[in-house]
Coordinates of C-alpha atoms in Angstrom, one line a residue:
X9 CA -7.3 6.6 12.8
X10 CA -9.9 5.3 14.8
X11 CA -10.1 1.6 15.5
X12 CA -13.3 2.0 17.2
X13 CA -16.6 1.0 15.3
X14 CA -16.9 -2.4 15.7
X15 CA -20.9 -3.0 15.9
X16 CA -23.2 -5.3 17.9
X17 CA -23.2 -7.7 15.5
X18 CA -19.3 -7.5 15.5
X19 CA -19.2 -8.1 19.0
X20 CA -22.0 -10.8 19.4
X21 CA -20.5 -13.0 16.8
X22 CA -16.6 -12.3 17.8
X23 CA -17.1 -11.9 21.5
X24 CA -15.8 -8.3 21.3
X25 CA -17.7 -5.3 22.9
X26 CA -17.9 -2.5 20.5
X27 CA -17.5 0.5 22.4
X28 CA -16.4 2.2 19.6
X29 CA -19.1 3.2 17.6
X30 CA -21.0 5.7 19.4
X31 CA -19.1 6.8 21.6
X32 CA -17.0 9.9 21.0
X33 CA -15.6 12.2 18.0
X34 CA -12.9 10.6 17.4
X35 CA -12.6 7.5 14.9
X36 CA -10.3 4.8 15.0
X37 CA -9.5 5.0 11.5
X38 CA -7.1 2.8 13.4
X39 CA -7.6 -0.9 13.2
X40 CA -4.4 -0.1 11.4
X41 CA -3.6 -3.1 10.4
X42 CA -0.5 -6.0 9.9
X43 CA 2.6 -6.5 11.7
X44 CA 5.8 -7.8 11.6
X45 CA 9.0 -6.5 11.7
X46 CA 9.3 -6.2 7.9
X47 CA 9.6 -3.2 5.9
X48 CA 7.5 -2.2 3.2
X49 CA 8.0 0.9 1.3
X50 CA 5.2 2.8 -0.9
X51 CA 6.3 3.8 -3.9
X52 CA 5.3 7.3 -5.3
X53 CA 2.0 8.5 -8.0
X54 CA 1.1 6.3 -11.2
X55 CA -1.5 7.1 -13.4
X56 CA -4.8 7.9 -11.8
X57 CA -7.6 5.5 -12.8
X58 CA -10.6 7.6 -12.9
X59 CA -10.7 11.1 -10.1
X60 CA -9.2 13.9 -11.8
X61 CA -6.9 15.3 -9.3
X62 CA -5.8 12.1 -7.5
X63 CA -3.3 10.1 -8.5
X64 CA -3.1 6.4 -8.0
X65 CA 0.4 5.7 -6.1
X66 CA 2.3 2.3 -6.9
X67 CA 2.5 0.4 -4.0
X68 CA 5.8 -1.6 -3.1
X69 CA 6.2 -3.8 -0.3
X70 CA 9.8 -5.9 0.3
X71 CA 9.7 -6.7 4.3
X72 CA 12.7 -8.1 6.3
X73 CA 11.8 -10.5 8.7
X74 CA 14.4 -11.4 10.9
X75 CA 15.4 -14.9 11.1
X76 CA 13.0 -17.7 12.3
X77 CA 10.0 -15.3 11.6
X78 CA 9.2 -16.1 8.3
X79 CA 8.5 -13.3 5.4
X80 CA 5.1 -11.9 4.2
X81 CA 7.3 -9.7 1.7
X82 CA 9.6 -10.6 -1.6
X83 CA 13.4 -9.5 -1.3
X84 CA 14.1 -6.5 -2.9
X85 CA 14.8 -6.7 -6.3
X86 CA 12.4 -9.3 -7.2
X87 CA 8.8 -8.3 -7.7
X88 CA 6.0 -10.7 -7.6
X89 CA 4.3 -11.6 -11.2
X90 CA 1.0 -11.1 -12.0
X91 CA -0.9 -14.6 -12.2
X92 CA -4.3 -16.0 -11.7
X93 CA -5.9 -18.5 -9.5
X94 CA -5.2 -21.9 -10.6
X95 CA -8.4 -23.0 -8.8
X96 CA -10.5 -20.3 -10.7
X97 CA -12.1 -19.7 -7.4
X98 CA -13.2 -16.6 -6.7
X99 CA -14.1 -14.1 -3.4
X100 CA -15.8 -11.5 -2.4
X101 CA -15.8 -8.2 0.0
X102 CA -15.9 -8.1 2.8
X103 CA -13.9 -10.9 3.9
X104 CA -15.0 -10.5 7.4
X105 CA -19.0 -10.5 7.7
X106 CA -19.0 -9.2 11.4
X107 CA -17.3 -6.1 10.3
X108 CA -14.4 -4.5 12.1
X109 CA -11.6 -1.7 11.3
X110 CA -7.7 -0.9 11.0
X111 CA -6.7 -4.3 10.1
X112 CA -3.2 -5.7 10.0
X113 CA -2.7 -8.8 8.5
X114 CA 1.1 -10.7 8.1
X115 CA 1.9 -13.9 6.5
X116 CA 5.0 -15.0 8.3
X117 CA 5.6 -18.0 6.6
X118 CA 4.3 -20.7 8.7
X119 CA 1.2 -21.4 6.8
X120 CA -1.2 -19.6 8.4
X121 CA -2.2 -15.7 7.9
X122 CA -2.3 -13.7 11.0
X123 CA -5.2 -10.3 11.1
X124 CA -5.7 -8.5 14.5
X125 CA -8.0 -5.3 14.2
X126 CA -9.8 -2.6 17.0
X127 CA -12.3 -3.8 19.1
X128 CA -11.4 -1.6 22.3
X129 CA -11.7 -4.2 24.7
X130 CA -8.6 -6.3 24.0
X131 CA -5.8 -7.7 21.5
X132 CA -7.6 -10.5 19.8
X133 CA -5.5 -12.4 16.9
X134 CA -6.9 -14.6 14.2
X135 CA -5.4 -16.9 12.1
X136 CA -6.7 -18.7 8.8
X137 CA -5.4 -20.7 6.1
X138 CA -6.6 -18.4 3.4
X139 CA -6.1 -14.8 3.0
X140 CA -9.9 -14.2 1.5
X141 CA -12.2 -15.9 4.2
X142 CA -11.9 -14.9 8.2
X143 CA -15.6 -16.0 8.6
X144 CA -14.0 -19.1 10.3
X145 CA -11.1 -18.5 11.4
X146 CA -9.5 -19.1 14.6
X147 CA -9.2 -16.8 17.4
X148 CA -7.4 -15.9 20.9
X149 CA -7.2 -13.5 23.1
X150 CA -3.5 -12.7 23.2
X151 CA -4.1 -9.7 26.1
X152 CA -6.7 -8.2 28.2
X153 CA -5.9 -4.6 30.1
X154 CA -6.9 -4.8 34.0
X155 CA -9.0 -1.8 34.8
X156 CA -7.9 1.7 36.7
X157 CA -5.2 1.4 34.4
X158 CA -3.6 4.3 31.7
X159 CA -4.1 1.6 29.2
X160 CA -7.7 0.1 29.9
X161 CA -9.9 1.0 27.6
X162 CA -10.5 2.3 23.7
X163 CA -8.0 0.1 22.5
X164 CA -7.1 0.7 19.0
X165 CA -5.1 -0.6 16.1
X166 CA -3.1 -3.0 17.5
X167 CA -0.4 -4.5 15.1
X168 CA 2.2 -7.6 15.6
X169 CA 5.6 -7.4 14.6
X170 CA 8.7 -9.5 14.9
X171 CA 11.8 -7.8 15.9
X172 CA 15.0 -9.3 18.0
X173 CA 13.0 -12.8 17.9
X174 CA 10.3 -11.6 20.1
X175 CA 6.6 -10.5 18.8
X176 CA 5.8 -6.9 19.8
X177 CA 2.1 -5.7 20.2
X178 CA 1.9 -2.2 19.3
X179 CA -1.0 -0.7 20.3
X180 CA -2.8 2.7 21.7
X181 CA -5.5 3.1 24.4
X182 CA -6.3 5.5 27.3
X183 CA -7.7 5.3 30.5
X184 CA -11.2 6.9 30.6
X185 CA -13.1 5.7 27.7
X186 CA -12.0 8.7 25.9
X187 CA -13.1 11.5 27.9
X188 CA -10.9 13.7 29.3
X189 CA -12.6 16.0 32.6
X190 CA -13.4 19.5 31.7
X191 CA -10.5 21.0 33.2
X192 CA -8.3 19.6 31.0
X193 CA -10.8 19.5 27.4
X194 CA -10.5 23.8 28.5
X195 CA -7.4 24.3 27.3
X196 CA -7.8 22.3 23.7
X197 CA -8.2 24.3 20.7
X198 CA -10.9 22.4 19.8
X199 CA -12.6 19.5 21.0
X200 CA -10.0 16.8 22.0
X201 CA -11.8 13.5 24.1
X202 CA -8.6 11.5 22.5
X203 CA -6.5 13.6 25.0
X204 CA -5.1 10.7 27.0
X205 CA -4.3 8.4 23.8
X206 CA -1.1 6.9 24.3
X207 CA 0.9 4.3 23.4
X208 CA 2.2 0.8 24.7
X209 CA 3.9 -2.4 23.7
X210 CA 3.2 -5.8 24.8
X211 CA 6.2 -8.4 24.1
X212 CA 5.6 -12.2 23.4
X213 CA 7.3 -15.0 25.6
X214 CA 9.0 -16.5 22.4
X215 CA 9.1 -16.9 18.9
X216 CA 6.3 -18.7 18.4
X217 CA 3.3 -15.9 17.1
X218 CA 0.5 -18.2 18.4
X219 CA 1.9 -20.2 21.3
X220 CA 3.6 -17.5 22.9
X221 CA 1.6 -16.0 25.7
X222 CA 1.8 -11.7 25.8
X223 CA 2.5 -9.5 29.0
X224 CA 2.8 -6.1 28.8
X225 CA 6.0 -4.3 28.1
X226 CA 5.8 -0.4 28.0
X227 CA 4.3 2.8 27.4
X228 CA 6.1 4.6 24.2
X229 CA 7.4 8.0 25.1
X230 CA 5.1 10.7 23.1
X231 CA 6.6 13.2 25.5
X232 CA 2.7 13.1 27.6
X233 CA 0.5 14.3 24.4
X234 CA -2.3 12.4 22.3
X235 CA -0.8 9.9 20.1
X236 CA -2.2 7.1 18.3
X237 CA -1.6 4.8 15.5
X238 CA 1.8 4.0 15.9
X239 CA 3.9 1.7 14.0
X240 CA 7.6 0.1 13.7
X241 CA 9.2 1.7 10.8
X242 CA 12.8 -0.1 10.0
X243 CA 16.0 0.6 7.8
X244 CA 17.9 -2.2 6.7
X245 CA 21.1 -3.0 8.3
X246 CA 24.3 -1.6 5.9
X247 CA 28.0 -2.2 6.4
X248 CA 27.3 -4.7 9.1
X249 CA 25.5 -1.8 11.3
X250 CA 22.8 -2.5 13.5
X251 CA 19.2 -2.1 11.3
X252 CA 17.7 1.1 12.4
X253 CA 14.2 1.4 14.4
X254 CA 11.5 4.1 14.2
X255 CA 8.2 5.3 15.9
X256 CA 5.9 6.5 13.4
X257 CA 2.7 7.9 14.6
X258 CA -0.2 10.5 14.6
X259 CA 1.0 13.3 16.3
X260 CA -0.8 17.1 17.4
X261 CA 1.7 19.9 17.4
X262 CA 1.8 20.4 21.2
X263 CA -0.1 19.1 24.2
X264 CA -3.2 20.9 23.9
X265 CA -3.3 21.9 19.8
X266 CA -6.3 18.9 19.3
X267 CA -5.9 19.4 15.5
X268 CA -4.5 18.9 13.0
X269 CA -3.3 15.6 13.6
X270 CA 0.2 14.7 11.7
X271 CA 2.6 12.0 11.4
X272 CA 5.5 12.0 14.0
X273 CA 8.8 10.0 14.0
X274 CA 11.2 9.3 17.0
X275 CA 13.9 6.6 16.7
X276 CA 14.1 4.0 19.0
X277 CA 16.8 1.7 20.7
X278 CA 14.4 -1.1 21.1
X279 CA 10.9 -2.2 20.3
X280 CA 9.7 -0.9 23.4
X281 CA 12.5 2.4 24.0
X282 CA 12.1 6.0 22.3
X283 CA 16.1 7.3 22.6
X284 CA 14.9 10.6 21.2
X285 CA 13.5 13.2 22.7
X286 CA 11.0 16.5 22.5
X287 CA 13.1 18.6 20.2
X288 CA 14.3 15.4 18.2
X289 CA 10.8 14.9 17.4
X290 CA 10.0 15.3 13.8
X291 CA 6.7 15.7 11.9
X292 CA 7.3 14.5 8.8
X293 CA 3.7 15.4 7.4
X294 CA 0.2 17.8 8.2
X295 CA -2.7 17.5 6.5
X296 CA -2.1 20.5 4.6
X297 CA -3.9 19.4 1.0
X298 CA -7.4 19.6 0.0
X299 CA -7.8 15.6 -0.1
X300 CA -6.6 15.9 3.4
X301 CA -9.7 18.2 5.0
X302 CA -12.9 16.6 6.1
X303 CA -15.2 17.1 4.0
X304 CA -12.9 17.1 0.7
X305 CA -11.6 20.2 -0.4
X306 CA -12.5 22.3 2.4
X307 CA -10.1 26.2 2.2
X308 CA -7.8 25.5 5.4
X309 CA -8.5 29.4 6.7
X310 CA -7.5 29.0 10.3
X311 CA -10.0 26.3 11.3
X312 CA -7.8 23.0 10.8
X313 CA -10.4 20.5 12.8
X314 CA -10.7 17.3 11.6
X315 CA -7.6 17.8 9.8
X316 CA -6.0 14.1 9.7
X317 CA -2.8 12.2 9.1
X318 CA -3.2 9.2 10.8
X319 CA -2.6 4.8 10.3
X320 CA 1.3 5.2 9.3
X321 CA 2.6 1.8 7.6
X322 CA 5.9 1.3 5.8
X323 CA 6.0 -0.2 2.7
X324 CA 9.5 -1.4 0.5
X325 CA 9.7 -1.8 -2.8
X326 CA 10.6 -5.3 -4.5
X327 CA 12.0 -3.6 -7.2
X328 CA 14.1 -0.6 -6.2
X329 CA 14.2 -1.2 -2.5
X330 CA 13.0 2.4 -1.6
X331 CA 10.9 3.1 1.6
X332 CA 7.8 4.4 1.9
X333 CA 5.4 5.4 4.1
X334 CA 1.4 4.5 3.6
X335 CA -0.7 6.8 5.6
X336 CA -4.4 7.5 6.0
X337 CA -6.2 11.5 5.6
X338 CA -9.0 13.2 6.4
X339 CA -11.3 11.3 8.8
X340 CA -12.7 8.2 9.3
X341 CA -15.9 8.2 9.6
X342 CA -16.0 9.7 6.6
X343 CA -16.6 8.8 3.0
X344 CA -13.3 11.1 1.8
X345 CA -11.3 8.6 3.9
X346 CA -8.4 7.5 1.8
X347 CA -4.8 6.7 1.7
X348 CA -1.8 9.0 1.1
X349 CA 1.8 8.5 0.5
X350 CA 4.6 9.5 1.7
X351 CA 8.2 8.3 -0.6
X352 CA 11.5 8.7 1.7
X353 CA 14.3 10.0 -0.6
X354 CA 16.5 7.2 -1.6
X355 CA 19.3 7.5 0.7
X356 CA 17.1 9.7 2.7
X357 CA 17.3 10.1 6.8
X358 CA 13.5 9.2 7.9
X359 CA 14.6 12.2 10.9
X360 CA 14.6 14.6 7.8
X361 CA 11.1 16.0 6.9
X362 CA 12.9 17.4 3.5
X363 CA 13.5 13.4 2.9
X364 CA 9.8 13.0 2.6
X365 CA 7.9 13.5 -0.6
X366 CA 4.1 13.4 -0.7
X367 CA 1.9 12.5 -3.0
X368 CA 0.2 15.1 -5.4
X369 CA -3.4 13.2 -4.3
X370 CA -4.9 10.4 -2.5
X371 CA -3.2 6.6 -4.0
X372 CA -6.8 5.1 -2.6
X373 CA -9.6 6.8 -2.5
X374 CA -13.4 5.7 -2.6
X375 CA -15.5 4.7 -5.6
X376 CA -19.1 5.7 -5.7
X377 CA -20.4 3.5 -8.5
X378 CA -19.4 0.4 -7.0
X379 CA -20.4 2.2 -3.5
X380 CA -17.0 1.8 -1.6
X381 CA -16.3 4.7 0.4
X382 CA -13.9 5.8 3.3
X383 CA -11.6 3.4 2.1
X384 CA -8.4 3.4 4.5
X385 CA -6.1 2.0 7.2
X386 CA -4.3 -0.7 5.1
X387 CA -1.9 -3.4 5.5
X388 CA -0.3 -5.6 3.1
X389 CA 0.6 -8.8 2.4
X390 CA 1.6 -11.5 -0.5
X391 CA -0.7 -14.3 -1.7
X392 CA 0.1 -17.5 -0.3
X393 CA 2.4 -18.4 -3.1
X394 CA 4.1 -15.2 -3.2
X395 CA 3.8 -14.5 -6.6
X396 CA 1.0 -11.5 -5.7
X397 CA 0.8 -8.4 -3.6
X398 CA -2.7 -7.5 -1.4
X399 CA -3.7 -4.6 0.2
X400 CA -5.7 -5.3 3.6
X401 CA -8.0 -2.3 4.7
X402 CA -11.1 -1.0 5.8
X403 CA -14.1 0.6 4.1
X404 CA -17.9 1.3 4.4
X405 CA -21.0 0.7 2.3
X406 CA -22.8 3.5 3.3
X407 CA -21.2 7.2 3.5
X408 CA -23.4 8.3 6.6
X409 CA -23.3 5.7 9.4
X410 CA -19.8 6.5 10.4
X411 CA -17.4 3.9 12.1
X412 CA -20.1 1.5 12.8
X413 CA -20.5 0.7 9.0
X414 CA -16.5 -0.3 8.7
X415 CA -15.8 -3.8 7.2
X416 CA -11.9 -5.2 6.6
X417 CA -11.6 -6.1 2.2
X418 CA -8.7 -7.3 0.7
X419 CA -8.1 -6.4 -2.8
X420 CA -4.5 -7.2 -5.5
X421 CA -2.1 -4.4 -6.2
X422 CA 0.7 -4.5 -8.7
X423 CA 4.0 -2.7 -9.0
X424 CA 5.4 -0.4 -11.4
X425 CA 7.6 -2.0 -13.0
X426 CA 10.0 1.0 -14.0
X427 CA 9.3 3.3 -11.0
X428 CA 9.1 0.5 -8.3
X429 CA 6.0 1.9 -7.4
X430 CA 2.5 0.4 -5.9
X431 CA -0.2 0.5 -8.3
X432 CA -3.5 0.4 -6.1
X433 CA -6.7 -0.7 -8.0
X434 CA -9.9 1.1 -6.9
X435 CA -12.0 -0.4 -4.1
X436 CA -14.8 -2.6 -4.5
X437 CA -16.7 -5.9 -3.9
X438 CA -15.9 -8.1 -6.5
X439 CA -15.9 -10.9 -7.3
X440 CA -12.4 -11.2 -7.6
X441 CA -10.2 -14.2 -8.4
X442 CA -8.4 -15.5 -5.3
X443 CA -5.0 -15.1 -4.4
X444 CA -2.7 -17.2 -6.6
X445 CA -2.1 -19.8 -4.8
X446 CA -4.9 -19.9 -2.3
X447 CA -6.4 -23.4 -2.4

């Protein structure tokens, strides 16, 4: 979850202050990362390449982008083929050097990619030509939080999405650096400095991503208790209705229940407007398996800390069109990082927990030998010819140095082409040929 470890040298070279790292239990395994108004949809478990016990989910991604925006997504029904780099250039991990976490990246079809990550201080975007190299990429600072506010400080995982031609900043933060007084850290079950987590919205002046200027919009109802994380999740329109808008987040049970931490849905009438309330409330998942505990495998007998569901992002399927929901588990500042999946029914009602199907094991997990671990918080995106699916996230190159050792990779998926599913590769450094297209 937990956007926060940018490091010095993140800072220095991007102009960001990493408050982050350091500073308090909680990760921001956030730095969730890409944004648009398009749908993806994760498929469901393919054949595991390697951990006994976790299964390698396909990964589909088909994204409607309403009109004017562009697409980073194929239309359903048309998966992108498998092809190489005509330049037979290649590229390596990371492909950010200052490090940084929870990244979301969108191609909205206007030549440029777009990546925006955590750095607490501020929404920064960037924009490059290429998908592979951020080293140079351009940068502004689309929104700065005044102080004394709710919203001014730790923010996390900000993500940009295009819905009723307007861009929407989605985005958690809280007001005290993450420390909530001990009158109020009393009553937690167990530690809890993300306490005030909440989150807010920010809405563009037009339809223009990187001209528009960004003022803020809202705070999202989470009925006053710790949320973070959040992301648009979006059914297509059928039978000429309206498309249908969710909030999907990380979620405690109640106010004061600090762990676990699950995934929560409410629906929404606008980017910016939760129309359901308490009761309506569903948690769709807890971090009830053994891939889910920090450390791995650790017997759930009563003590659920560090318990984690967190960095929600739909993906749709090219080829069958069904919705799914990527998710990180267990903790992020830990090597057992990895991502989850969670398949909606087809037909399914999102408001339905029984509509959900989780994976049998993590779809993304670390690898030792090629010394990727707490691999997480993804995004995804085509290559620029769209021919070629990417998955954007975060990992580290050393298990023990926590947040502050979080760099943003990129790395090819395929699909399934019977299932519909994503097939994930395992993480690593390369080098890998670049995206087809990429020149």
């Amino acid at each position: 979850m937990h956007a926060r470890g940018l490091t010095a040298a993140l800072a220095a070279s991007l102009q960001v202050v990493s408050a982050h790292v350091n500073s308090t239990a909680w990760s921001s395994s956030h730095a969730t990362g890409s944004g648009y108004s398009m749908m993806s949809v994760l498929a469901n478990i393919s054949s595991s390449a390697g951990s006994p016990g976790i299964s390698p989910v396909p990964v589909v991604s088909s994204v409607t982008a309403t009109a004017g925006a562009g697409s980073n997504t194929s239309a359903a029904g048309s998966a992108p083929s498998s092809t190489v780099s005509a330049s037979g250039a290649t590229y390596t991990n990371p492909i950010l050097n200052a490090g940084g976490a929870d990244p979301w990246m969108i191609n909205p079809g206007d030549g440029y990619y777009y990546l925006t990550f955590s750095n607490n201080v501020n929404i920064t975007l960037y924009r490059s030509r290429t998908l592979t190299d951020w080293n140079t990429a351009e940068s502004q600072t689309l929104w700065t939080p005044p102080p004394g506010m709710d919203y001014s400080t730790d923010l996390w995982a900000p993500e940009i999405h295009f819905l009723d031609n307007r861009w929407y900043v989605i985005f958690t933060a809280d007001p005290n650096s993450d420390t909530p007084p001990p009158q109020i850290s009393a009553f937690c079950t167990f530690d809890c400095p993300a306490f005030y987590h909440r989150m807010y919205v920010l809405e563009s002046s037009g339809s223009d991503i990187w001209t528009s200027t960004y003022s803020f919009k809202s705070q999202l109802d989470t009925f006053d208790q710790f949320a973070i994380d959040g992301t648009y999740f979006q059914l297509p329109s059928t039978n000429n209705d309206d498309s249908q808008l969710f909030h999907v987040y990380s979620c405690w049970y109640s106010q004061y229940e600090s762990w676990p931490a699950n995934l929560c849905i409410t629906q929404m009438s606008n980017p910016y407007t939760i129309s359901s309330n308490l009761t309506e409330r569903t948690i769709i998942s807890v971090p009830s398996q053994p891939w889910e505990q920090t450390p791995y495998g650790r017997a759930i007998t009563g003590n659920v800390r560090l318990a984690s569901n967190e960095g929600p992002e739909q993906l749709t399927s090219p080829i069958t069109g069904q919705q799914f929901i990527v998710y990180s588990a267990a903790r992020s500042d830990n090597p057992d990082y990895c991502l989850g999946l969670l398949a909606l029914k087809i037909g399914g009602d999102p408001m339905n927990e029984q509509d959900w199907v989780k994976s049998d094991g993590c779809v993304f997990y670390q690898d030792k030998r090629s010394g990727a671990y707490g691999v997480g918080h993804a995004s995804f995106v085509t290559s620029p010819d769209g021919k070629e699916w990417y998955i954007i996230y975060h990992g580290m190159n050393n298990p023990w140095n926590g947040w502050s050792a979080r760099t943003i990779r990129a790395q090819k998926f395929t699909w399934d082409e019977v299932t519909g599913y994503p097939i994930f590769p395992r993480p690593g450094y390369g080098p890998y040929p670049d995206p087809s297209g990429q020149y």
